[in-house]
Amino acid sequence: MALLELDGVTAGYTAVDALNGISLRVEDGEIVTLLGANGAGKTTTLRTISGLMKPRSGSIRFMGQEIAGASANAIVRLGLSHVPEGRRIFPGLTVRENILLGSSNRGRVPRAELDRDLEAAFGIFPDILKFADSPGWTLSGGQQQMVAVARGLMARPKLLMLDEPSLGLAPIIVQQVFRTIADIRARGTTVLLVEQNAHMALSIADRGYVLETGRLIVEGPPATLLDNEEVRAAYLGGRVTAE
């Protein structure tokens, strides 16, 4: 049984479908990346999985439980955390307070347990520890992205969904972000990654899917996608080779 499985999911914002019957799976312990051009339906896929959008048809199963149409609060309590594009740091809160917000759907949690989880989050992102009591808005873009991911981890997710975590970041910070994603998986959290930087995403992924105008056109391990001429031309900037 897959950790997450979509079967024939259709969804949209207006009368036009942004997703057209997509089916995909994420196995426990994997990093799976979802690639495609702007407007292909990647963000819509994550929003539909996490309950921010309701599917028009199809099935979404998480740990074998049907979650299509469930509320976002109910879904995150099951262990599925969504870090949306744009970081969304609350300017009136400190870095520590922003991160702690991620635990809000866990109910009444003993303070000692929250402190341990917060310490673990700072262990993954040591660069932001010294800013723990600083306003979140004062951090750089890369540091704010670290805060956003740390906040997602405070929900103790079985599956962490990341939407464009490298967007707008300097190349050296992008490399750090992807190393951290690999580390998060190594610590036991499964990852579903939406990313424009296809080369970096495929460098850490176990499998990938390519979306085009709401339809999945190809899937497979990174080597298969890197060797696909259509994928190379459209999303990878021409000829590349797998390392």
PDB file of C-alpha atoms in Angstrom:
ATOM      1  CA  MET A   1       0.000   0.000   0.000  1.00  0.00           C
ATOM      2  CA  ALA A   2       1.403   3.380  -1.035  1.00  0.00           C
ATOM      3  CA  LEU A   3       1.669   6.103   1.593  1.00  0.00           C
ATOM      4  CA  LEU A   4      -0.170   8.467  -0.781  1.00  0.00           C
ATOM      5  CA  GLU A   5      -2.144   7.457  -3.850  1.00  0.00           C
ATOM      6  CA  LEU A   6      -4.145   9.584  -6.301  1.00  0.00           C
ATOM      7  CA  ASP A   7      -6.455   7.867  -8.755  1.00  0.00           C
ATOM      8  CA  GLY A   8      -8.184   9.804 -11.545  1.00  0.00           C
ATOM      9  CA  VAL A   9      -8.189  13.147  -9.692  1.00  0.00           C
ATOM     10  CA  THR A  10      -9.814  16.104 -11.457  1.00  0.00           C
ATOM     11  CA  ALA A  11      -9.839  19.598  -9.945  1.00  0.00           C
ATOM     12  CA  GLY A  12     -10.029  23.233 -11.002  1.00  0.00           C
ATOM     13  CA  TYR A  13     -10.611  26.821  -9.945  1.00  0.00           C
ATOM     14  CA  THR A  14     -13.325  27.672 -12.496  1.00  0.00           C
ATOM     15  CA  ALA A  15     -15.308  25.701 -15.037  1.00  0.00           C
ATOM     16  CA  VAL A  16     -11.985  24.687 -16.603  1.00  0.00           C
ATOM     17  CA  ASP A  17     -10.172  21.724 -15.063  1.00  0.00           C
ATOM     18  CA  ALA A  18      -6.611  22.405 -13.908  1.00  0.00           C
ATOM     19  CA  LEU A  19      -6.110  18.683 -13.257  1.00  0.00           C
ATOM     20  CA  ASN A  20      -7.452  16.122 -15.699  1.00  0.00           C
ATOM     21  CA  GLY A  21      -7.704  12.702 -14.108  1.00  0.00           C
ATOM     22  CA  ILE A  22      -4.181  12.422 -12.698  1.00  0.00           C
ATOM     23  CA  SER A  23      -2.986   9.291 -10.914  1.00  0.00           C
ATOM     24  CA  LEU A  24       0.227   9.048  -8.912  1.00  0.00           C
ATOM     25  CA  ARG A  25       1.657   7.384  -5.845  1.00  0.00           C
ATOM     26  CA  VAL A  26       4.257   8.135  -3.187  1.00  0.00           C
ATOM     27  CA  GLU A  27       5.762   5.211  -1.294  1.00  0.00           C
ATOM     28  CA  ASP A  28       6.855   5.436   2.320  1.00  0.00           C
ATOM     29  CA  GLY A  29      10.422   6.728   2.566  1.00  0.00           C
ATOM     30  CA  GLU A  30      10.625   8.207  -0.938  1.00  0.00           C
ATOM     31  CA  ILE A  31      11.360  11.615  -2.336  1.00  0.00           C
ATOM     32  CA  VAL A  32       9.037  12.050  -5.314  1.00  0.00           C
ATOM     33  CA  THR A  33       9.236  15.163  -7.471  1.00  0.00           C
ATOM     34  CA  LEU A  34       6.490  16.685  -9.594  1.00  0.00           C
ATOM     35  CA  LEU A  35       7.832  18.643 -12.565  1.00  0.00           C
ATOM     36  CA  GLY A  36       6.249  20.800 -15.241  1.00  0.00           C
ATOM     37  CA  ALA A  37       6.021  24.293 -16.666  1.00  0.00           C
ATOM     38  CA  ASN A  38       4.200  27.152 -14.957  1.00  0.00           C
ATOM     39  CA  GLY A  39       0.463  26.510 -15.125  1.00  0.00           C
ATOM     40  CA  ALA A  40       0.855  22.762 -15.572  1.00  0.00           C
ATOM     41  CA  GLY A  41      -1.089  22.014 -12.385  1.00  0.00           C
ATOM     42  CA  LYS A  42       1.688  21.255  -9.889  1.00  0.00           C
ATOM     43  CA  THR A  43       0.527  23.635  -7.160  1.00  0.00           C
ATOM     44  CA  THR A  44      -3.081  22.626  -7.765  1.00  0.00           C
ATOM     45  CA  THR A  45      -2.086  19.011  -7.165  1.00  0.00           C
ATOM     46  CA  LEU A  46      -0.598  19.826  -3.753  1.00  0.00           C
ATOM     47  CA  ARG A  47      -3.504  22.062  -2.788  1.00  0.00           C
ATOM     48  CA  THR A  48      -5.975  19.319  -3.701  1.00  0.00           C
ATOM     49  CA  ILE A  49      -4.072  16.690  -1.722  1.00  0.00           C
ATOM     50  CA  SER A  50      -3.835  18.900   1.378  1.00  0.00           C
ATOM     51  CA  GLY A  51      -7.521  19.865   1.365  1.00  0.00           C
ATOM     52  CA  LEU A  52      -7.105  23.509   0.348  1.00  0.00           C
ATOM     53  CA  MET A  53      -9.063  22.612  -2.801  1.00  0.00           C
ATOM     54  CA  LYS A  54     -11.805  20.030  -3.229  1.00  0.00           C
ATOM     55  CA  PRO A  55     -11.403  17.535  -6.089  1.00  0.00           C
ATOM     56  CA  ARG A  56     -14.272  17.310  -8.572  1.00  0.00           C
ATOM     57  CA  SER A  57     -13.723  13.600  -9.008  1.00  0.00           C
ATOM     58  CA  GLY A  58     -11.267  10.842  -8.216  1.00  0.00           C
ATOM     59  CA  SER A  59      -9.758   9.285  -5.129  1.00  0.00           C
ATOM     60  CA  ILE A  60      -6.992  10.496  -2.800  1.00  0.00           C
ATOM     61  CA  ARG A  61      -5.832   7.942  -0.233  1.00  0.00           C
ATOM     62  CA  PHE A  62      -3.330   8.659   2.522  1.00  0.00           C
ATOM     63  CA  MET A  63      -2.124   5.609   4.484  1.00  0.00           C
ATOM     64  CA  GLY A  64      -5.057   3.762   2.970  1.00  0.00           C
ATOM     65  CA  GLN A  65      -7.640   6.299   4.166  1.00  0.00           C
ATOM     66  CA  GLU A  66      -9.751   8.278   1.701  1.00  0.00           C
ATOM     67  CA  ILE A  67      -9.104  12.002   2.212  1.00  0.00           C
ATOM     68  CA  ALA A  68     -10.618  13.503  -0.956  1.00  0.00           C
ATOM     69  CA  GLY A  69     -12.888  16.314   0.197  1.00  0.00           C
ATOM     70  CA  ALA A  70     -11.684  16.241   3.823  1.00  0.00           C
ATOM     71  CA  SER A  71     -10.806  19.522   5.525  1.00  0.00           C
ATOM     72  CA  ALA A  72      -7.224  20.770   5.583  1.00  0.00           C
ATOM     73  CA  ASN A  73      -7.230  20.580   9.396  1.00  0.00           C
ATOM     74  CA  ALA A  74      -8.293  16.946   9.359  1.00  0.00           C
ATOM     75  CA  ILE A  75      -5.677  16.067   6.743  1.00  0.00           C
ATOM     76  CA  VAL A  76      -2.758  17.667   8.576  1.00  0.00           C
ATOM     77  CA  ARG A  77      -3.779  15.836  11.756  1.00  0.00           C
ATOM     78  CA  LEU A  78      -3.377  12.562   9.852  1.00  0.00           C
ATOM     79  CA  GLY A  79       0.276  13.415   9.253  1.00  0.00           C
ATOM     80  CA  LEU A  80       0.367  15.265   5.936  1.00  0.00           C
ATOM     81  CA  SER A  81       2.048  18.671   6.030  1.00  0.00           C
ATOM     82  CA  HIS A  82       2.037  21.200   3.158  1.00  0.00           C
ATOM     83  CA  VAL A  83       4.646  23.976   2.865  1.00  0.00           C
ATOM     84  CA  PRO A  84       3.185  26.285   0.188  1.00  0.00           C
ATOM     85  CA  GLU A  85       5.057  28.456  -2.274  1.00  0.00           C
ATOM     86  CA  GLY A  86       6.031  31.890  -1.013  1.00  0.00           C
ATOM     87  CA  ARG A  87       7.218  31.071   2.552  1.00  0.00           C
ATOM     88  CA  ARG A  88       4.345  33.013   4.177  1.00  0.00           C
ATOM     89  CA  ILE A  89       6.235  34.127   7.255  1.00  0.00           C
ATOM     90  CA  PHE A  90       4.049  35.986   9.754  1.00  0.00           C
ATOM     91  CA  PRO A  91       5.742  39.397  10.135  1.00  0.00           C
ATOM     92  CA  GLY A  92       4.478  40.087  13.643  1.00  0.00           C
ATOM     93  CA  LEU A  93       5.949  36.887  15.071  1.00  0.00           C
ATOM     94  CA  THR A  94       9.469  35.829  15.932  1.00  0.00           C
ATOM     95  CA  VAL A  95      11.208  32.989  14.126  1.00  0.00           C
ATOM     96  CA  ARG A  96      10.516  30.706  17.107  1.00  0.00           C
ATOM     97  CA  GLU A  97       6.822  31.651  17.133  1.00  0.00           C
ATOM     98  CA  ASN A  98       6.521  31.132  13.370  1.00  0.00           C
ATOM     99  CA  ILE A  99       7.940  27.631  13.690  1.00  0.00           C
ATOM    100  CA  LEU A 100       5.785  26.734  16.690  1.00  0.00           C
ATOM    101  CA  LEU A 101       2.660  27.573  14.688  1.00  0.00           C
ATOM    102  CA  GLY A 102       3.271  24.337  12.807  1.00  0.00           C
ATOM    103  CA  SER A 103       2.272  22.343  15.881  1.00  0.00           C
ATOM    104  CA  SER A 104      -1.134  24.018  16.235  1.00  0.00           C
ATOM    105  CA  ASN A 105      -3.067  21.074  14.765  1.00  0.00           C
ATOM    106  CA  ARG A 106      -1.579  18.575  17.215  1.00  0.00           C
ATOM    107  CA  GLY A 107      -3.911  19.621  20.009  1.00  0.00           C
ATOM    108  CA  ARG A 108      -2.658  20.078  23.556  1.00  0.00           C
ATOM    109  CA  VAL A 109       1.014  19.097  23.473  1.00  0.00           C
ATOM    110  CA  PRO A 110       3.192  19.103  26.619  1.00  0.00           C
ATOM    111  CA  ARG A 111       5.640  21.991  26.581  1.00  0.00           C
ATOM    112  CA  ALA A 112       8.594  19.642  27.008  1.00  0.00           C
ATOM    113  CA  GLU A 113       7.563  17.774  23.859  1.00  0.00           C
ATOM    114  CA  LEU A 114       7.256  20.999  21.880  1.00  0.00           C
ATOM    115  CA  ASP A 115      10.676  22.088  23.122  1.00  0.00           C
ATOM    116  CA  ARG A 116      12.198  18.808  21.929  1.00  0.00           C
ATOM    117  CA  ASP A 117      10.577  19.169  18.519  1.00  0.00           C
ATOM    118  CA  LEU A 118      11.712  22.789  18.272  1.00  0.00           C
ATOM    119  CA  GLU A 119      15.251  21.765  19.188  1.00  0.00           C
ATOM    120  CA  ALA A 120      15.139  19.081  16.471  1.00  0.00           C
ATOM    121  CA  ALA A 121      13.929  21.655  13.920  1.00  0.00           C
ATOM    122  CA  PHE A 122      16.786  23.999  14.788  1.00  0.00           C
ATOM    123  CA  GLY A 123      19.105  20.992  14.535  1.00  0.00           C
ATOM    124  CA  ILE A 124      18.082  20.599  10.890  1.00  0.00           C
ATOM    125  CA  PHE A 125      18.357  24.364  10.285  1.00  0.00           C
ATOM    126  CA  PRO A 126      21.197  25.569  12.561  1.00  0.00           C
ATOM    127  CA  ASP A 127      21.628  28.748  10.512  1.00  0.00           C
ATOM    128  CA  ILE A 128      18.396  30.210  11.901  1.00  0.00           C
ATOM    129  CA  LEU A 129      18.934  29.296  15.562  1.00  0.00           C
ATOM    130  CA  LYS A 130      20.659  32.596  16.327  1.00  0.00           C
ATOM    131  CA  PHE A 131      17.602  34.417  14.947  1.00  0.00           C
ATOM    132  CA  ALA A 132      15.103  32.476  17.070  1.00  0.00           C
ATOM    133  CA  ASP A 133      13.885  35.597  18.875  1.00  0.00           C
ATOM    134  CA  SER A 134      14.129  37.958  15.891  1.00  0.00           C
ATOM    135  CA  PRO A 135      11.088  38.982  13.816  1.00  0.00           C
ATOM    136  CA  GLY A 136      10.590  36.532  10.979  1.00  0.00           C
ATOM    137  CA  TRP A 137      10.427  39.254   8.339  1.00  0.00           C
ATOM    138  CA  THR A 138      14.021  40.371   9.073  1.00  0.00           C
ATOM    139  CA  LEU A 139      15.534  37.128   7.739  1.00  0.00           C
ATOM    140  CA  SER A 140      16.848  36.631   4.214  1.00  0.00           C
ATOM    141  CA  GLY A 141      14.789  34.748   1.637  1.00  0.00           C
ATOM    142  CA  GLY A 142      16.755  31.560   2.173  1.00  0.00           C
ATOM    143  CA  GLN A 143      16.428  31.792   5.938  1.00  0.00           C
ATOM    144  CA  GLN A 144      12.699  32.414   5.656  1.00  0.00           C
ATOM    145  CA  GLN A 145      12.416  29.262   3.528  1.00  0.00           C
ATOM    146  CA  MET A 146      14.145  27.340   6.309  1.00  0.00           C
ATOM    147  CA  VAL A 147      11.620  28.726   8.793  1.00  0.00           C
ATOM    148  CA  ALA A 148       8.732  27.677   6.538  1.00  0.00           C
ATOM    149  CA  VAL A 149      10.024  24.111   6.228  1.00  0.00           C
ATOM    150  CA  ALA A 150      10.779  23.908   9.956  1.00  0.00           C
ATOM    151  CA  ARG A 151       7.191  25.033  10.626  1.00  0.00           C
ATOM    152  CA  GLY A 152       5.935  22.224   8.402  1.00  0.00           C
ATOM    153  CA  LEU A 153       8.036  19.697  10.303  1.00  0.00           C
ATOM    154  CA  MET A 154       6.539  20.802  13.632  1.00  0.00           C
ATOM    155  CA  ALA A 155       3.350  18.990  12.595  1.00  0.00           C
ATOM    156  CA  ARG A 156       5.385  15.745  12.792  1.00  0.00           C
ATOM    157  CA  PRO A 157       4.334  14.755   9.287  1.00  0.00           C
ATOM    158  CA  LYS A 158       4.621  11.329   7.756  1.00  0.00           C
ATOM    159  CA  LEU A 159       4.549  13.109   4.381  1.00  0.00           C
ATOM    160  CA  LEU A 160       5.962  16.606   3.807  1.00  0.00           C
ATOM    161  CA  MET A 161       4.840  18.393   0.624  1.00  0.00           C
ATOM    162  CA  LEU A 162       7.078  21.245  -0.533  1.00  0.00           C
ATOM    163  CA  ASP A 163       5.995  23.730  -3.221  1.00  0.00           C
ATOM    164  CA  GLU A 164       8.902  25.468  -4.997  1.00  0.00           C
ATOM    165  CA  PRO A 165      11.291  25.591  -2.011  1.00  0.00           C
ATOM    166  CA  SER A 166      14.133  27.042  -4.141  1.00  0.00           C
ATOM    167  CA  LEU A 167      12.096  29.839  -5.737  1.00  0.00           C
ATOM    168  CA  GLY A 168      13.961  33.162  -5.721  1.00  0.00           C
ATOM    169  CA  LEU A 169      16.989  31.872  -3.832  1.00  0.00           C
ATOM    170  CA  ALA A 170      20.668  32.314  -4.673  1.00  0.00           C
ATOM    171  CA  PRO A 171      22.331  29.219  -6.186  1.00  0.00           C
ATOM    172  CA  ILE A 172      24.441  28.487  -3.115  1.00  0.00           C
ATOM    173  CA  ILE A 173      21.327  28.606  -0.907  1.00  0.00           C
ATOM    174  CA  VAL A 174      19.441  26.386  -3.368  1.00  0.00           C
ATOM    175  CA  GLN A 175      22.098  23.705  -2.921  1.00  0.00           C
ATOM    176  CA  GLN A 176      21.743  23.978   0.848  1.00  0.00           C
ATOM    177  CA  VAL A 177      17.952  23.670   0.634  1.00  0.00           C
ATOM    178  CA  PHE A 178      18.182  20.476  -1.419  1.00  0.00           C
ATOM    179  CA  ARG A 179      20.770  18.964   0.907  1.00  0.00           C
ATOM    180  CA  THR A 180      18.357  19.663   3.742  1.00  0.00           C
ATOM    181  CA  ILE A 181      15.460  17.987   1.896  1.00  0.00           C
ATOM    182  CA  ALA A 182      17.601  14.875   1.468  1.00  0.00           C
ATOM    183  CA  ASP A 183      18.447  15.033   5.188  1.00  0.00           C
ATOM    184  CA  ILE A 184      14.756  15.299   6.116  1.00  0.00           C
ATOM    185  CA  ARG A 185      14.076  12.093   4.185  1.00  0.00           C
ATOM    186  CA  ALA A 186      17.064  10.409   5.847  1.00  0.00           C
ATOM    187  CA  ARG A 187      15.496  11.266   9.220  1.00  0.00           C
ATOM    188  CA  GLY A 188      12.346   9.345   8.241  1.00  0.00           C
ATOM    189  CA  THR A 189       9.966  11.824   6.575  1.00  0.00           C
ATOM    190  CA  THR A 190       8.643  11.088   3.089  1.00  0.00           C
ATOM    191  CA  VAL A 191       8.732  14.069   0.695  1.00  0.00           C
ATOM    192  CA  LEU A 192       6.592  15.115  -2.282  1.00  0.00           C
ATOM    193  CA  LEU A 193       8.421  17.963  -3.998  1.00  0.00           C
ATOM    194  CA  VAL A 194       7.144  20.463  -6.579  1.00  0.00           C
ATOM    195  CA  GLU A 195      10.085  22.270  -8.107  1.00  0.00           C
ATOM    196  CA  GLN A 196      11.009  24.374 -11.151  1.00  0.00           C
ATOM    197  CA  ASN A 197      14.686  23.467 -10.786  1.00  0.00           C
ATOM    198  CA  ALA A 198      14.321  20.074 -12.428  1.00  0.00           C
ATOM    199  CA  HIS A 199      18.020  19.205 -12.335  1.00  0.00           C
ATOM    200  CA  MET A 200      18.267  19.718  -8.582  1.00  0.00           C
ATOM    201  CA  ALA A 201      14.964  17.984  -7.898  1.00  0.00           C
ATOM    202  CA  LEU A 202      15.969  14.906  -9.899  1.00  0.00           C
ATOM    203  CA  SER A 203      19.366  14.821  -8.182  1.00  0.00           C
ATOM    204  CA  ILE A 204      17.708  13.880  -4.867  1.00  0.00           C
ATOM    205  CA  ALA A 205      14.466  12.190  -6.000  1.00  0.00           C
ATOM    206  CA  ASP A 206      13.719   8.472  -6.180  1.00  0.00           C
ATOM    207  CA  ARG A 207      11.039   9.000  -8.820  1.00  0.00           C
ATOM    208  CA  GLY A 208       9.456  11.828 -10.749  1.00  0.00           C
ATOM    209  CA  TYR A 209       6.284  12.758 -12.614  1.00  0.00           C
ATOM    210  CA  VAL A 210       5.950  15.362 -15.363  1.00  0.00           C
ATOM    211  CA  LEU A 211       2.716  17.353 -15.641  1.00  0.00           C
ATOM    212  CA  GLU A 212       1.620  19.132 -18.794  1.00  0.00           C
ATOM    213  CA  THR A 213      -1.613  21.175 -18.824  1.00  0.00           C
ATOM    214  CA  GLY A 214      -3.128  19.113 -16.036  1.00  0.00           C
ATOM    215  CA  ARG A 215      -2.150  15.685 -17.349  1.00  0.00           C
ATOM    216  CA  LEU A 216       0.698  13.400 -16.355  1.00  0.00           C
ATOM    217  CA  ILE A 217       2.709  12.711 -19.492  1.00  0.00           C
ATOM    218  CA  VAL A 218       5.634  10.649 -18.158  1.00  0.00           C
ATOM    219  CA  GLU A 219       6.861   9.138 -14.911  1.00  0.00           C
ATOM    220  CA  GLY A 220       9.809   7.120 -13.713  1.00  0.00           C
ATOM    221  CA  PRO A 221      13.163   7.209 -11.904  1.00  0.00           C
ATOM    222  CA  PRO A 222      15.458  10.192 -12.526  1.00  0.00           C
ATOM    223  CA  ALA A 223      17.559   8.347 -15.116  1.00  0.00           C
ATOM    224  CA  THR A 224      14.431   7.617 -17.173  1.00  0.00           C
ATOM    225  CA  LEU A 225      13.292  11.243 -17.117  1.00  0.00           C
ATOM    226  CA  LEU A 226      16.776  12.532 -17.894  1.00  0.00           C
ATOM    227  CA  ASP A 227      16.915  10.230 -20.909  1.00  0.00           C
ATOM    228  CA  ASN A 228      13.492  11.245 -22.234  1.00  0.00           C
ATOM    229  CA  GLU A 229      13.945  13.606 -25.190  1.00  0.00           C
ATOM    230  CA  GLU A 230      10.584  15.333 -24.682  1.00  0.00           C
ATOM    231  CA  VAL A 231      11.313  15.967 -21.004  1.00  0.00           C
ATOM    232  CA  ARG A 232      14.845  17.176 -21.739  1.00  0.00           C
ATOM    233  CA  ALA A 233      13.660  19.613 -24.386  1.00  0.00           C
ATOM    234  CA  ALA A 234      10.744  21.021 -22.395  1.00  0.00           C
ATOM    235  CA  TYR A 235      11.992  21.076 -18.810  1.00  0.00           C
ATOM    236  CA  LEU A 236      15.717  20.376 -18.665  1.00  0.00           C
ATOM    237  CA  GLY A 237      17.088  22.791 -21.245  1.00  0.00           C
ATOM    238  CA  GLY A 238      18.224  20.271 -23.822  1.00  0.00           C
ATOM    239  CA  ARG A 239      20.577  17.325 -23.655  1.00  0.00           C
ATOM    240  CA  VAL A 240      21.742  16.246 -20.198  1.00  0.00           C
ATOM    241  CA  THR A 241      23.196  13.042 -18.805  1.00  0.00           C
ATOM    242  CA  ALA A 242      22.482  11.268 -15.557  1.00  0.00           C
ATOM    243  CA  GLU A 243      25.409  11.180 -13.151  1.00  0.00           C
TER     244      GLU A 243
END
